[in-house]
Amino acid sequence: MQILSLIRNRFFQALTGWIDQPEEYASRVSIARDPQHGDYQANIAMPLQKTLNLPPREIANQLVSRLSIGDLCHEAEVAGPGFINLRLRDSFLAEQLAAAAQDSRLGVGCLPSRTFVIDYSAPNVAKPMHVGHIRSTVIGDALARILRFLGHQVITDNHLGDWGTQFGMIIYGYKHFVDPVAFHADPVVELSRLYRLVQSIIAYQNACPKLEKLEQGLNVARKQAAEAEAAAKVDSKQKKVAAAALKALRSAEDNLAAVEAIINGFQADPKNLTVAQQHPDLETQAQLETAKLHQGDAENLALWERFLPISIAEIESVYRRLDIHFDHTLGESFYHPLLSSTVQSLLDAKMAVESEGAICIFLEGFDAPMLIRKRDGAFLYATTDLATIEYRQREFQPDVILYVVDHRQSEHFQKLFAAARACGYTDIDLQHISFGTVLGPDGKPFKTRSGAVIGLEYLLDEAIQRAHQVVCDPQRMQKAGLEMSAEESQEVARVVGLGAIKYADLSHNRTSDYEFNTEKMVQLEGNTSAYIQYMYARIQSIIRKSGEQLDQDSIAHFAIQLTESAERSLALQLLQFEDALLQSLDEYYPSVLTTYLYTLAKQFASFFDQCHVLNADSEEVRRSRLAICFTTGRVLKQGLGLLGIGVVDRM
Ligand code: ARG
């Protein structure tokens, strides 16, 4: 049920033939912010004041008299300077809710289908997976589920980073530093150690030459700050200069400290120093290994083929636990054989040009061109992405491609989309669904104290454990009269813990950074999935106690009537499910759906607080309220399901 579009449609009809652009004005009907003013509100009269040259209240009155909406709403009310307030009829709400209750899709319609490719998750394999990878995975999965539910054709594709420079680092590490026993015992752990080792040597070697310059810079900044401060004491006009000099000093201190931290951390183990001396300029060496791999060197290719399945297996185990599935996993390596022909055809079509030995695409509106082949013949990330668009167009003919990728890549995507348009892909709507960083308690990107990024599997375990502590606390269980086998409580903790990780991510505005905190995310109060899952379980317990067999068919015999205000608000919220789903796709914000579900759960709580269900005053009211409970449970379950989050019947 799309109540909002139904009402907008009536306004559209009333405005047609009276003003220009009736659709634009009809779209100004929205859900009322304050329920005291009704359920929906139209702010149309004020913006029309100039055009119609009439007082807004007069316009509002005329609009109301043209409006034919009596079957849905009570008499429209003109308020304040010219707002139109609408209150739905209880009979309309009850009727619609009964229809939704009996519908397998809860009254949610299907849209005319469009084809979406969703490019998400896409970790760079062979590096340890960490919490930053969650965002793309969880947001992409939720969008895929919502789009599918609304009737779209969705193709999910995991564009794995399986061909990048990390392999050069690991291959170098393997050739020089592998511990064969450790590799045999646990190849994932050993490969991850090799990656970190090579990375730390490179970081050290890059840091050392910077040290002297940074120290000099700090001395200069100190001197300038001291001079500026002295000058400011004499002349207060110099205060701004002094503040700027102080700021520059702080940043010089920070830069030096960061480099010193890398050097000291590395040197803490004296063996490291010898290793760094024995492997000078490791960055170049690792790059050479990558280049050899890309040129088809047999040894490196064999190593890559050996390492790849090992790290993919690790990622897949995370996907399995999170219930994430892809239609395709076409990583960067898949496109490698296609890249020369992509570049050639762009050259042939005069889209790309040679410039100082490299091949690039010049783009209007960008200072630097997009490089697609380096002078040494190497291809780039952007080249693969262009080949990927070409492939997707050929194979899937998508209407839309969503790239769910970190905000730091926004420039890459802006250029890529401009290049794709220049190359003639003007019919595909290309969208970068960007997201912010996952932060630790210190407000910096999430890391352990030692500086290593925490592994993802470990965090999943931790969330489950915390969920167990909170939800399966023996005292709480006893109070709630819930006796659970160890098996059942483990399952509850799993569903709550994994749901919490997803929900915490989805409920934050995706473009903002957010703090990852497993303790907060499993709480039973506040905007958490645990709270919503708990309301779901309460509903199931009410239904069990009622002794009724409720399902989509039998519910037809439970007539709905709305009398109390808490009951009415809950019904209205239930009927706004489809509007919330559609709105979450307007700009691809799953947080619209989490907010909707949280509000629904809270409204259920007040309904249950204010209205007796099992011992209602009459049998009719009892049956009506059971139907409302049942339908709320279904919407909560469906909504969480669209976010990839499960429910349990008892918790
Ligand atoms: N592997 C990349 C990374 O981790 C993300 C890939 C996103 N998808 C794409 N088509 N570029 O940074």
XYZ file of C-alpha atoms and ligand atoms in Angstrom:
663
model
C 0.000 0.000 0.000
C 1.521 3.287 -1.100
C -0.636 5.688 0.859
C 1.582 8.624 0.063
C 1.332 8.210 -3.693
C -2.393 7.578 -3.393
C -2.850 10.926 -1.666
C -0.440 12.706 -3.999
C -2.428 11.366 -6.874
C -5.620 12.954 -5.544
C -3.797 16.260 -5.223
C -2.474 15.841 -8.735
C -6.024 15.470 -9.998
C -7.194 18.496 -8.038
C -4.320 20.626 -9.338
C -4.589 19.513 -12.957
C -6.267 22.137 -15.116
C -5.707 24.775 -12.477
C -1.960 25.286 -12.326
C 1.066 24.292 -14.388
C 3.267 21.427 -13.172
C 0.597 19.761 -11.033
C 2.885 16.791 -10.441
C 5.637 18.853 -8.906
C 3.212 20.495 -6.489
C 1.453 17.232 -5.677
C 4.800 15.811 -4.629
C 4.838 18.333 -1.797
C 2.474 16.151 0.209
C 4.420 14.391 2.965
C 3.968 12.435 6.154
C 3.029 14.903 8.926
C 5.941 15.574 11.240
C 3.726 16.121 14.227
C 0.871 13.602 14.537
C -1.188 16.320 16.212
C -1.531 17.900 12.782
C -2.870 14.729 11.256
C -1.282 11.926 9.291
C -0.245 13.753 6.131
C 0.451 17.344 5.346
C 0.546 19.372 2.132
C 2.643 22.484 1.860
C 1.403 23.604 -1.538
C -0.457 26.870 -1.074
C 2.482 28.994 0.101
C 4.747 28.207 -2.854
C 1.838 29.033 -5.195
C 1.227 32.449 -3.714
C 3.231 34.328 -6.357
C 1.938 32.357 -9.301
C -1.728 32.683 -8.384
C -1.397 36.066 -6.737
C -3.776 35.123 -3.914
C -3.332 34.795 -0.150
C -2.074 31.261 0.610
C -5.008 30.426 2.884
C -7.347 31.310 0.083
C -5.383 29.028 -2.266
C -5.483 26.245 0.300
C -9.259 26.612 0.669
C -9.773 26.491 -3.073
C -7.503 23.456 -3.348
C -9.429 21.671 -0.601
C -12.708 22.314 -2.376
C -11.299 20.863 -5.603
C -9.928 17.837 -3.762
C -11.830 14.577 -3.865
C -10.380 12.498 -1.059
C -13.350 11.814 1.247
C -13.088 8.051 0.844
C -9.583 8.081 2.389
C -9.557 11.019 4.748
C -11.691 13.144 7.011
C -12.396 16.681 5.853
C -9.056 18.337 5.013
C -8.099 21.135 7.377
C -6.397 24.365 6.422
C -3.982 25.447 9.149
C -1.554 28.257 9.901
C -0.440 30.251 6.894
C -1.930 27.713 4.456
C -0.921 24.139 5.292
C -3.406 21.424 4.452
C -3.643 18.704 7.080
C -5.116 15.313 6.388
C -6.250 12.601 8.704
C -6.981 9.152 7.306
C -10.297 7.559 8.172
C -10.059 4.723 10.692
C -12.270 2.616 8.468
C -9.864 3.102 5.570
C -6.897 2.153 7.760
C -8.646 -0.939 9.105
C -9.653 -2.064 5.637
C -6.179 -1.595 4.195
C -4.537 -3.296 7.150
C -6.825 -6.297 6.778
C -5.875 -6.521 3.110
C -2.160 -6.317 3.948
C -2.545 -8.945 6.661
C -3.921 -11.428 4.147
C -1.377 -10.651 1.464
C 1.813 -12.684 1.069
C 3.651 -9.442 0.236
C 2.069 -7.507 3.105
C 0.412 -5.199 0.628
C 3.694 -4.186 -0.989
C 3.331 -3.907 -4.752
C 5.853 -4.720 -7.459
C 7.529 -1.997 -9.490
C 8.024 -2.169 -13.243
C 11.190 -4.232 -13.331
C 14.550 -2.695 -14.130
C 17.870 -4.523 -14.285
C 20.409 -3.637 -11.618
C 23.988 -4.841 -11.369
C 25.281 -4.383 -7.836
C 29.042 -4.319 -7.461
C 29.799 -4.778 -3.779
C 32.005 -6.349 -1.137
C 34.976 -6.694 -3.538
C 37.736 -7.076 -0.944
C 41.329 -7.137 -2.044
C 41.999 -10.784 -1.353
C 45.116 -12.153 0.284
C 45.162 -9.190 2.618
C 43.567 -9.951 5.954
C 39.865 -9.076 5.834
C 38.826 -6.445 8.352
C 35.861 -4.498 9.625
C 36.085 -1.951 6.810
C 34.988 -4.686 4.439
C 31.727 -5.072 6.279
C 30.197 -1.854 5.040
C 30.248 -2.566 1.343
C 29.153 -6.154 1.922
C 26.265 -5.368 4.225
C 24.990 -2.271 2.383
C 25.223 -3.981 -1.010
C 23.436 -7.064 0.272
C 20.592 -5.017 1.797
C 20.113 -3.009 -1.403
C 20.059 -6.212 -3.445
C 17.403 -7.716 -1.181
C 15.191 -4.622 -1.175
C 15.430 -4.159 -4.949
C 14.573 -7.807 -5.559
C 11.637 -7.677 -3.201
C 10.246 -4.690 -5.052
C 10.333 -6.651 -8.293
C 13.587 -5.619 -9.922
C 15.968 -7.923 -11.664
C 19.166 -7.850 -9.622
C 22.548 -9.272 -10.578
C 25.093 -9.251 -7.794
C 28.745 -9.306 -8.715
C 31.703 -9.480 -6.367
C 34.451 -7.609 -8.184
C 37.249 -9.172 -6.119
C 40.607 -7.447 -5.979
C 42.427 -10.646 -6.887
C 45.098 -9.320 -9.210
C 46.623 -6.333 -7.450
C 49.977 -5.390 -5.987
C 49.279 -7.320 -2.792
C 50.096 -10.467 -4.751
C 53.523 -9.144 -5.667
C 54.114 -8.559 -1.962
C 52.968 -12.010 -0.983
C 54.871 -13.704 -3.771
C 58.031 -11.873 -2.728
C 57.340 -12.747 0.893
C 56.763 -16.365 0.045
C 59.929 -16.640 -1.999
C 62.085 -15.129 0.733
C 60.478 -15.461 4.128
C 58.053 -18.370 4.195
C 57.981 -20.706 7.167
C 57.025 -23.957 5.421
C 55.824 -25.637 8.606
C 53.570 -22.712 9.458
C 52.319 -22.526 5.879
C 51.459 -26.178 5.964
C 49.692 -25.871 9.299
C 47.619 -22.776 8.442
C 48.252 -21.180 5.077
C 45.852 -18.255 5.712
C 47.717 -17.206 8.836
C 51.112 -17.599 7.197
C 50.121 -15.667 4.065
C 48.724 -12.930 6.201
C 51.985 -12.842 8.223
C 54.001 -12.609 5.001
C 51.824 -9.775 3.733
C 52.208 -7.838 6.959
C 55.939 -8.466 7.102
C 56.570 -7.227 3.574
C 54.246 -4.298 4.124
C 56.036 -3.300 7.333
C 59.465 -3.472 5.676
C 58.221 -1.283 2.830
C 56.666 1.173 5.268
C 59.965 1.306 7.191
C 62.068 1.776 4.089
C 59.793 4.555 2.892
C 59.783 6.216 6.311
C 63.556 6.395 6.868
C 64.443 8.891 4.141
C 61.613 11.172 5.295
C 62.960 11.471 8.804
C 65.639 14.098 8.181
C 63.375 16.410 6.209
C 60.618 16.159 8.791
C 63.069 16.980 11.597
C 64.289 20.002 9.688
C 60.713 20.995 8.994
C 59.890 20.750 12.674
C 62.829 22.999 13.604
C 61.736 25.606 11.123
C 58.132 25.402 12.341
C 59.303 25.784 15.956
C 61.299 28.861 15.120
C 58.462 30.418 13.155
C 55.954 29.699 15.889
C 58.202 31.273 18.525
C 58.791 34.357 16.402
C 55.129 34.730 15.572
C 54.175 34.391 19.218
C 56.671 37.073 20.211
C 55.341 39.339 17.458
C 51.771 38.775 18.597
C 52.671 39.840 22.135
C 53.759 43.207 20.837
C 51.112 43.613 18.148
C 47.751 41.938 18.718
C 47.045 42.113 14.965
C 49.640 39.351 14.597
C 47.547 36.924 16.660
C 46.096 35.190 13.622
C 49.554 34.647 12.166
C 50.720 33.208 15.462
C 47.773 30.825 15.629
C 48.478 29.617 12.099
C 52.146 29.112 12.933
C 51.178 27.123 16.003
C 48.880 24.977 13.934
C 51.674 24.348 11.438
C 53.940 23.383 14.314
C 51.424 20.862 15.656
C 51.013 19.292 12.269
C 54.810 19.102 11.781
C 55.022 17.387 15.174
C 52.275 14.940 14.211
C 53.880 14.102 10.881
C 57.217 13.441 12.496
C 55.635 11.381 15.272
C 53.811 9.206 12.737
C 57.015 8.462 10.844
C 58.942 7.874 14.064
C 56.263 5.452 15.205
C 56.693 3.404 12.047
C 60.475 3.361 12.410
C 60.530 2.638 16.139
C 57.863 -0.015 15.863
C 59.860 -1.767 13.197
C 63.188 -1.448 14.942
C 61.783 -2.805 18.181
C 62.690 -6.203 16.828
C 66.449 -6.087 16.013
C 66.093 -8.947 13.532
C 63.932 -6.689 11.396
C 66.823 -4.341 10.750
C 68.956 -7.063 9.222
C 66.044 -8.182 7.085
C 65.445 -4.647 5.848
C 69.138 -4.322 4.947
C 69.158 -7.640 3.106
C 66.119 -6.643 1.038
C 66.701 -3.079 -0.076
C 64.015 -1.232 -1.982
C 61.505 -3.926 -1.330
C 58.670 -1.879 -2.787
C 60.246 -2.008 -6.249
C 61.037 -5.698 -5.828
C 57.418 -6.452 -4.960
C 56.228 -4.372 -7.916
C 58.488 -6.415 -10.164
C 56.897 -9.610 -8.869
C 53.449 -8.176 -9.658
C 54.588 -7.175 -13.136
C 55.976 -10.681 -13.726
C 52.655 -12.157 -12.649
C 50.768 -9.900 -15.028
C 53.111 -10.808 -17.872
C 52.376 -14.484 -17.328
C 55.584 -15.618 -15.594
C 55.044 -19.329 -14.924
C 56.408 -19.427 -11.380
C 54.441 -16.405 -10.192
C 51.290 -17.533 -11.912
C 51.592 -20.913 -10.207
C 52.020 -19.215 -6.831
C 49.043 -16.942 -7.491
C 46.934 -19.956 -8.441
C 47.996 -21.603 -5.222
C 47.333 -18.596 -2.969
C 44.062 -17.411 -4.468
C 41.839 -20.322 -3.397
C 43.294 -20.132 0.090
C 42.248 -16.555 0.630
C 38.964 -16.948 -1.204
C 38.070 -19.810 1.131
C 38.647 -17.482 4.079
C 36.374 -14.808 2.635
C 33.736 -17.345 1.769
C 33.563 -18.525 5.307
C 32.740 -14.948 6.369
C 30.095 -14.731 3.614
C 28.574 -18.002 4.737
C 28.288 -16.808 8.300
C 26.738 -13.524 7.184
C 24.421 -15.244 4.693
C 25.812 -13.313 1.734
C 25.569 -14.814 -1.749
C 26.684 -13.528 -5.118
C 25.404 -14.377 -8.558
C 28.880 -13.778 -9.935
C 32.356 -13.381 -8.580
C 34.192 -11.868 -11.489
C 37.330 -10.442 -9.952
C 39.902 -8.184 -11.537
C 41.879 -11.179 -12.818
C 38.900 -12.224 -14.927
C 39.225 -9.031 -16.974
C 42.986 -9.141 -17.431
C 42.873 -10.957 -20.790
C 40.354 -8.393 -22.080
C 42.302 -5.254 -21.222
C 44.494 -4.895 -24.317
C 41.504 -5.081 -26.583
C 39.583 -2.594 -24.434
C 42.454 -0.134 -24.752
C 42.844 -0.836 -28.464
C 39.189 -0.251 -29.216
C 39.268 3.010 -27.279
C 42.293 4.066 -29.335
C 40.553 3.039 -32.550
C 37.471 5.013 -31.616
C 39.738 7.994 -30.840
C 38.393 8.111 -27.295
C 41.832 7.413 -25.893
C 45.079 9.016 -27.011
C 48.760 8.409 -26.518
C 50.523 10.946 -24.357
C 54.225 10.593 -23.518
C 54.085 6.875 -24.168
C 51.080 6.328 -21.905
C 47.487 5.945 -23.046
C 44.875 8.187 -21.503
C 41.368 9.484 -21.863
C 40.970 13.238 -21.586
C 37.771 14.171 -19.799
C 35.917 17.410 -19.779
C 35.697 18.900 -16.325
C 38.770 17.105 -14.945
C 42.268 18.498 -14.711
C 44.116 15.227 -15.076
C 43.228 12.684 -17.763
C 42.319 9.122 -16.885
C 45.312 6.874 -17.382
C 44.471 3.473 -18.858
C 47.889 2.139 -19.815
C 51.194 3.160 -18.314
C 54.340 3.697 -20.315
C 55.682 0.321 -19.216
C 52.546 -1.333 -20.606
C 50.892 -1.952 -17.225
C 47.119 -1.527 -17.004
C 45.372 0.231 -14.174
C 42.403 -0.140 -11.847
C 40.466 2.204 -14.138
C 41.226 0.089 -17.212
C 39.724 -2.946 -15.521
C 36.686 -0.939 -14.518
C 36.121 0.189 -18.108
C 36.449 -3.382 -19.358
C 34.006 -4.410 -16.648
C 31.384 -1.940 -17.847
C 31.838 -3.211 -21.382
C 31.408 -6.800 -20.209
C 28.385 -6.044 -18.042
C 26.697 -4.177 -20.850
C 27.205 -7.128 -23.177
C 26.186 -9.823 -20.707
C 23.484 -8.200 -18.602
C 22.260 -5.020 -20.368
C 21.750 -3.307 -17.031
C 19.661 -0.177 -16.560
C 21.622 0.695 -13.438
C 24.995 -0.277 -11.965
C 25.518 0.432 -8.288
C 29.093 0.508 -7.024
C 29.048 0.151 -3.263
C 32.543 1.399 -2.502
C 34.380 3.482 0.094
C 34.044 7.282 -0.256
C 37.799 7.583 -0.799
C 37.277 6.267 -4.309
C 34.780 8.931 -5.283
C 37.143 10.677 -7.660
C 37.919 7.408 -9.391
C 34.226 6.799 -9.973
C 33.505 10.330 -11.125
C 36.175 9.907 -13.772
C 35.119 6.408 -14.637
C 31.505 7.470 -15.152
C 32.567 10.459 -17.251
C 34.778 8.182 -19.349
C 31.986 5.637 -19.726
C 29.606 8.341 -20.907
C 32.222 9.616 -23.354
C 32.552 6.052 -24.638
C 28.849 5.915 -25.385
C 27.438 4.130 -22.318
C 24.834 6.795 -21.857
C 21.891 4.488 -21.212
C 23.272 2.980 -18.027
C 22.685 4.864 -14.820
C 26.057 4.521 -13.048
C 25.979 5.288 -9.334
C 28.691 5.352 -6.724
C 27.032 4.315 -3.464
C 29.747 5.651 -1.240
C 30.125 5.169 2.485
C 32.149 6.499 5.401
C 34.836 4.897 7.513
C 34.374 2.485 10.414
C 35.997 4.046 13.460
C 37.399 2.671 16.697
C 36.629 4.098 20.146
C 39.426 6.650 19.637
C 37.637 8.133 16.640
C 40.338 6.863 14.281
C 39.904 4.091 11.689
C 39.208 0.883 13.567
C 42.443 -0.829 14.675
C 43.820 -2.794 17.587
C 46.135 -1.171 20.062
C 49.162 -2.737 18.399
C 48.119 -1.055 15.182
C 47.111 -4.201 13.343
C 43.615 -4.216 11.955
C 41.362 -6.688 13.751
C 40.287 -9.713 11.728
C 36.675 -9.901 10.731
C 35.939 -13.412 11.948
C 37.133 -12.457 15.381
C 34.680 -9.545 15.468
C 31.790 -11.751 14.447
C 32.650 -14.110 17.312
C 32.890 -11.206 19.704
C 29.480 -9.814 18.741
C 27.911 -13.247 19.219
C 29.553 -13.622 22.592
C 28.342 -10.210 23.721
C 24.857 -10.965 22.457
C 24.939 -14.119 24.549
C 25.901 -12.147 27.654
C 23.101 -9.636 27.182
C 20.253 -11.696 25.803
C 20.933 -15.077 27.391
C 21.833 -13.712 30.786
C 20.485 -16.378 33.219
C 18.749 -13.823 35.456
C 17.016 -12.209 32.525
C 16.003 -15.592 31.182
C 14.561 -16.630 34.482
C 12.602 -13.407 34.854
C 11.180 -13.829 31.369
C 10.302 -17.435 32.109
C 12.448 -18.605 29.223
C 14.185 -21.886 29.677
C 16.521 -22.608 26.832
C 18.787 -25.456 25.948
C 22.409 -24.494 25.383
C 21.788 -25.103 21.723
C 18.840 -22.724 21.519
C 20.600 -19.963 23.413
C 23.626 -20.307 21.123
C 21.344 -19.917 18.143
C 19.666 -16.855 19.681
C 23.099 -15.314 20.350
C 24.187 -16.036 16.792
C 21.127 -14.421 15.224
C 21.266 -11.426 17.568
C 25.051 -10.972 17.340
C 25.340 -11.175 13.567
C 22.194 -9.086 13.144
C 23.720 -6.451 15.425
C 26.825 -6.104 13.275
C 24.741 -5.615 10.153
C 22.174 -3.350 11.751
C 24.745 -1.083 13.401
C 26.267 -0.542 10.009
C 23.014 -0.061 8.106
C 21.356 2.167 10.665
C 24.091 4.782 10.376
C 23.696 7.191 7.548
C 25.912 5.470 5.010
C 27.882 8.549 4.063
C 28.948 9.228 7.666
C 31.715 7.538 9.599
C 30.543 5.450 12.536
C 32.041 3.970 15.639
C 32.172 0.200 15.787
C 31.217 -0.907 19.272
C 30.096 -4.491 19.810
C 28.962 -3.738 23.336
C 26.525 -1.011 22.299
C 25.222 -2.774 19.232
C 23.757 -5.779 21.078
C 21.817 -3.758 23.649
C 18.130 -4.515 24.043
C 17.241 -0.856 24.269
C 17.668 1.888 21.704
C 17.970 1.737 17.957
C 19.405 -1.781 17.701
C 18.368 -4.909 15.871
C 18.254 -6.699 19.230
C 15.421 -4.377 20.293
C 13.472 -5.052 17.115
C 14.126 -8.801 17.328
C 12.965 -8.712 20.933
C 9.667 -7.071 19.924
C 9.254 -9.738 17.284
C 9.809 -12.480 19.865
C 7.303 -10.837 22.242
C 4.707 -10.907 19.504
C 5.355 -14.592 18.883
C 4.955 -15.257 22.578
C 1.578 -13.453 22.629
C 0.414 -15.500 19.674
C 1.579 -18.745 21.294
C -0.288 -17.849 24.469
C -3.451 -17.016 22.546
C -3.691 -20.621 21.402
C -4.831 -19.413 17.970
C -3.474 -20.745 14.723
C -2.633 -17.571 12.854
C -1.529 -17.488 9.264
C -2.180 -15.518 6.113
C -5.428 -17.387 5.453
C -6.893 -17.740 8.916
C -6.227 -14.056 9.607
C -9.175 -13.193 7.338
C -11.429 -14.345 10.175
C -9.891 -11.877 12.607
C -11.638 -8.618 11.712
C -9.600 -5.506 12.434
C -11.108 -2.512 14.228
C -9.154 0.505 15.397
C -10.284 2.245 18.554
C -7.317 3.311 20.687
C -4.891 5.928 19.442
C -1.834 3.690 19.968
C -3.588 1.076 17.866
C -4.306 3.553 15.133
C -0.702 4.863 15.000
C 0.577 1.311 14.785
C -1.805 0.538 11.919
C -0.718 3.637 10.037
C 2.944 2.785 10.511
C 2.320 -0.772 9.268
C 0.722 0.596 6.140
C 3.709 2.833 5.477
C 6.015 -0.157 4.932
C 5.982 0.167 1.167
C 6.554 3.915 1.312
C 9.606 3.284 3.528
C 10.986 0.677 1.126
C 10.560 2.977 -1.839
C 12.092 5.852 0.034
C 15.109 3.748 1.001
C 15.773 3.345 -2.712
C 15.376 7.024 -3.597
C 19.031 7.584 -2.916
C 19.912 4.096 -1.753
C 19.899 4.658 1.997
C 19.134 1.448 3.922
C 18.993 3.589 7.076
C 15.535 4.730 5.947
C 14.368 1.156 6.459
C 16.114 0.714 9.826
C 14.487 3.922 11.076
C 11.127 2.679 9.869
C 11.530 -0.674 11.647
C 12.763 0.914 14.847
C 9.764 3.264 14.871
C 7.450 0.347 14.175
C 8.947 -1.657 17.059
C 8.554 1.317 19.403
C 4.989 1.840 18.312
C 4.280 -1.786 18.953
C 5.711 -1.377 22.453
C 3.371 1.524 23.217
C 0.428 -0.298 21.705
C 1.156 -3.306 23.889
C 1.577 -1.033 26.858
C -1.736 0.724 26.336
C -3.971 -1.960 24.873
C -4.775 -5.318 26.377
C -4.528 -8.050 23.818
C -5.173 -11.434 25.410
C -7.544 -10.075 28.014
C -9.172 -7.421 25.917
C -12.685 -6.260 26.826
C -14.402 -8.277 24.176
C -13.714 -11.232 21.958
C -13.898 -8.987 18.851
C -11.261 -6.635 20.245
C -9.070 -9.580 21.274
C -9.235 -11.008 17.763
C -8.611 -7.631 16.165
C -5.581 -7.006 18.331
C -4.198 -10.465 17.653
C -4.424 -9.708 13.942
C -2.544 -6.439 14.517
C 0.154 -8.270 16.519
C 0.481 -10.950 13.884
C 0.825 -8.442 11.063
C 3.346 -6.361 13.000
C 5.409 -9.514 13.497
C 5.322 -10.222 9.788
C 6.398 -6.713 8.816
C 9.234 -6.758 11.372
C 10.445 -10.110 10.103
C 10.149 -9.138 6.452
C 11.839 -5.794 7.031
C 14.740 -7.273 8.970
C 14.986 -10.005 6.343
C 15.463 -7.346 3.677
C 18.439 -6.127 5.666
C 19.817 -9.663 5.819
C 18.917 -9.985 9.507
C 17.100 -12.953 11.050
C 14.636 -13.312 13.916
C 13.995 -15.894 16.641
C 10.679 -16.919 18.144
C 11.879 -16.729 21.722
C 14.348 -14.376 23.328
N 38.785 -3.974 -4.574
C 38.505 -2.598 -4.447
C 38.974 -2.103 -3.092
O 38.982 -2.843 -2.128
C 37.039 -2.283 -4.581
C 36.450 -2.606 -5.911
C 35.144 -1.912 -6.148
N 34.554 -2.196 -7.409
C 34.980 -1.702 -8.575
N 34.350 -2.068 -9.666
N 35.974 -0.852 -8.657
O 39.346 -0.950 -2.973
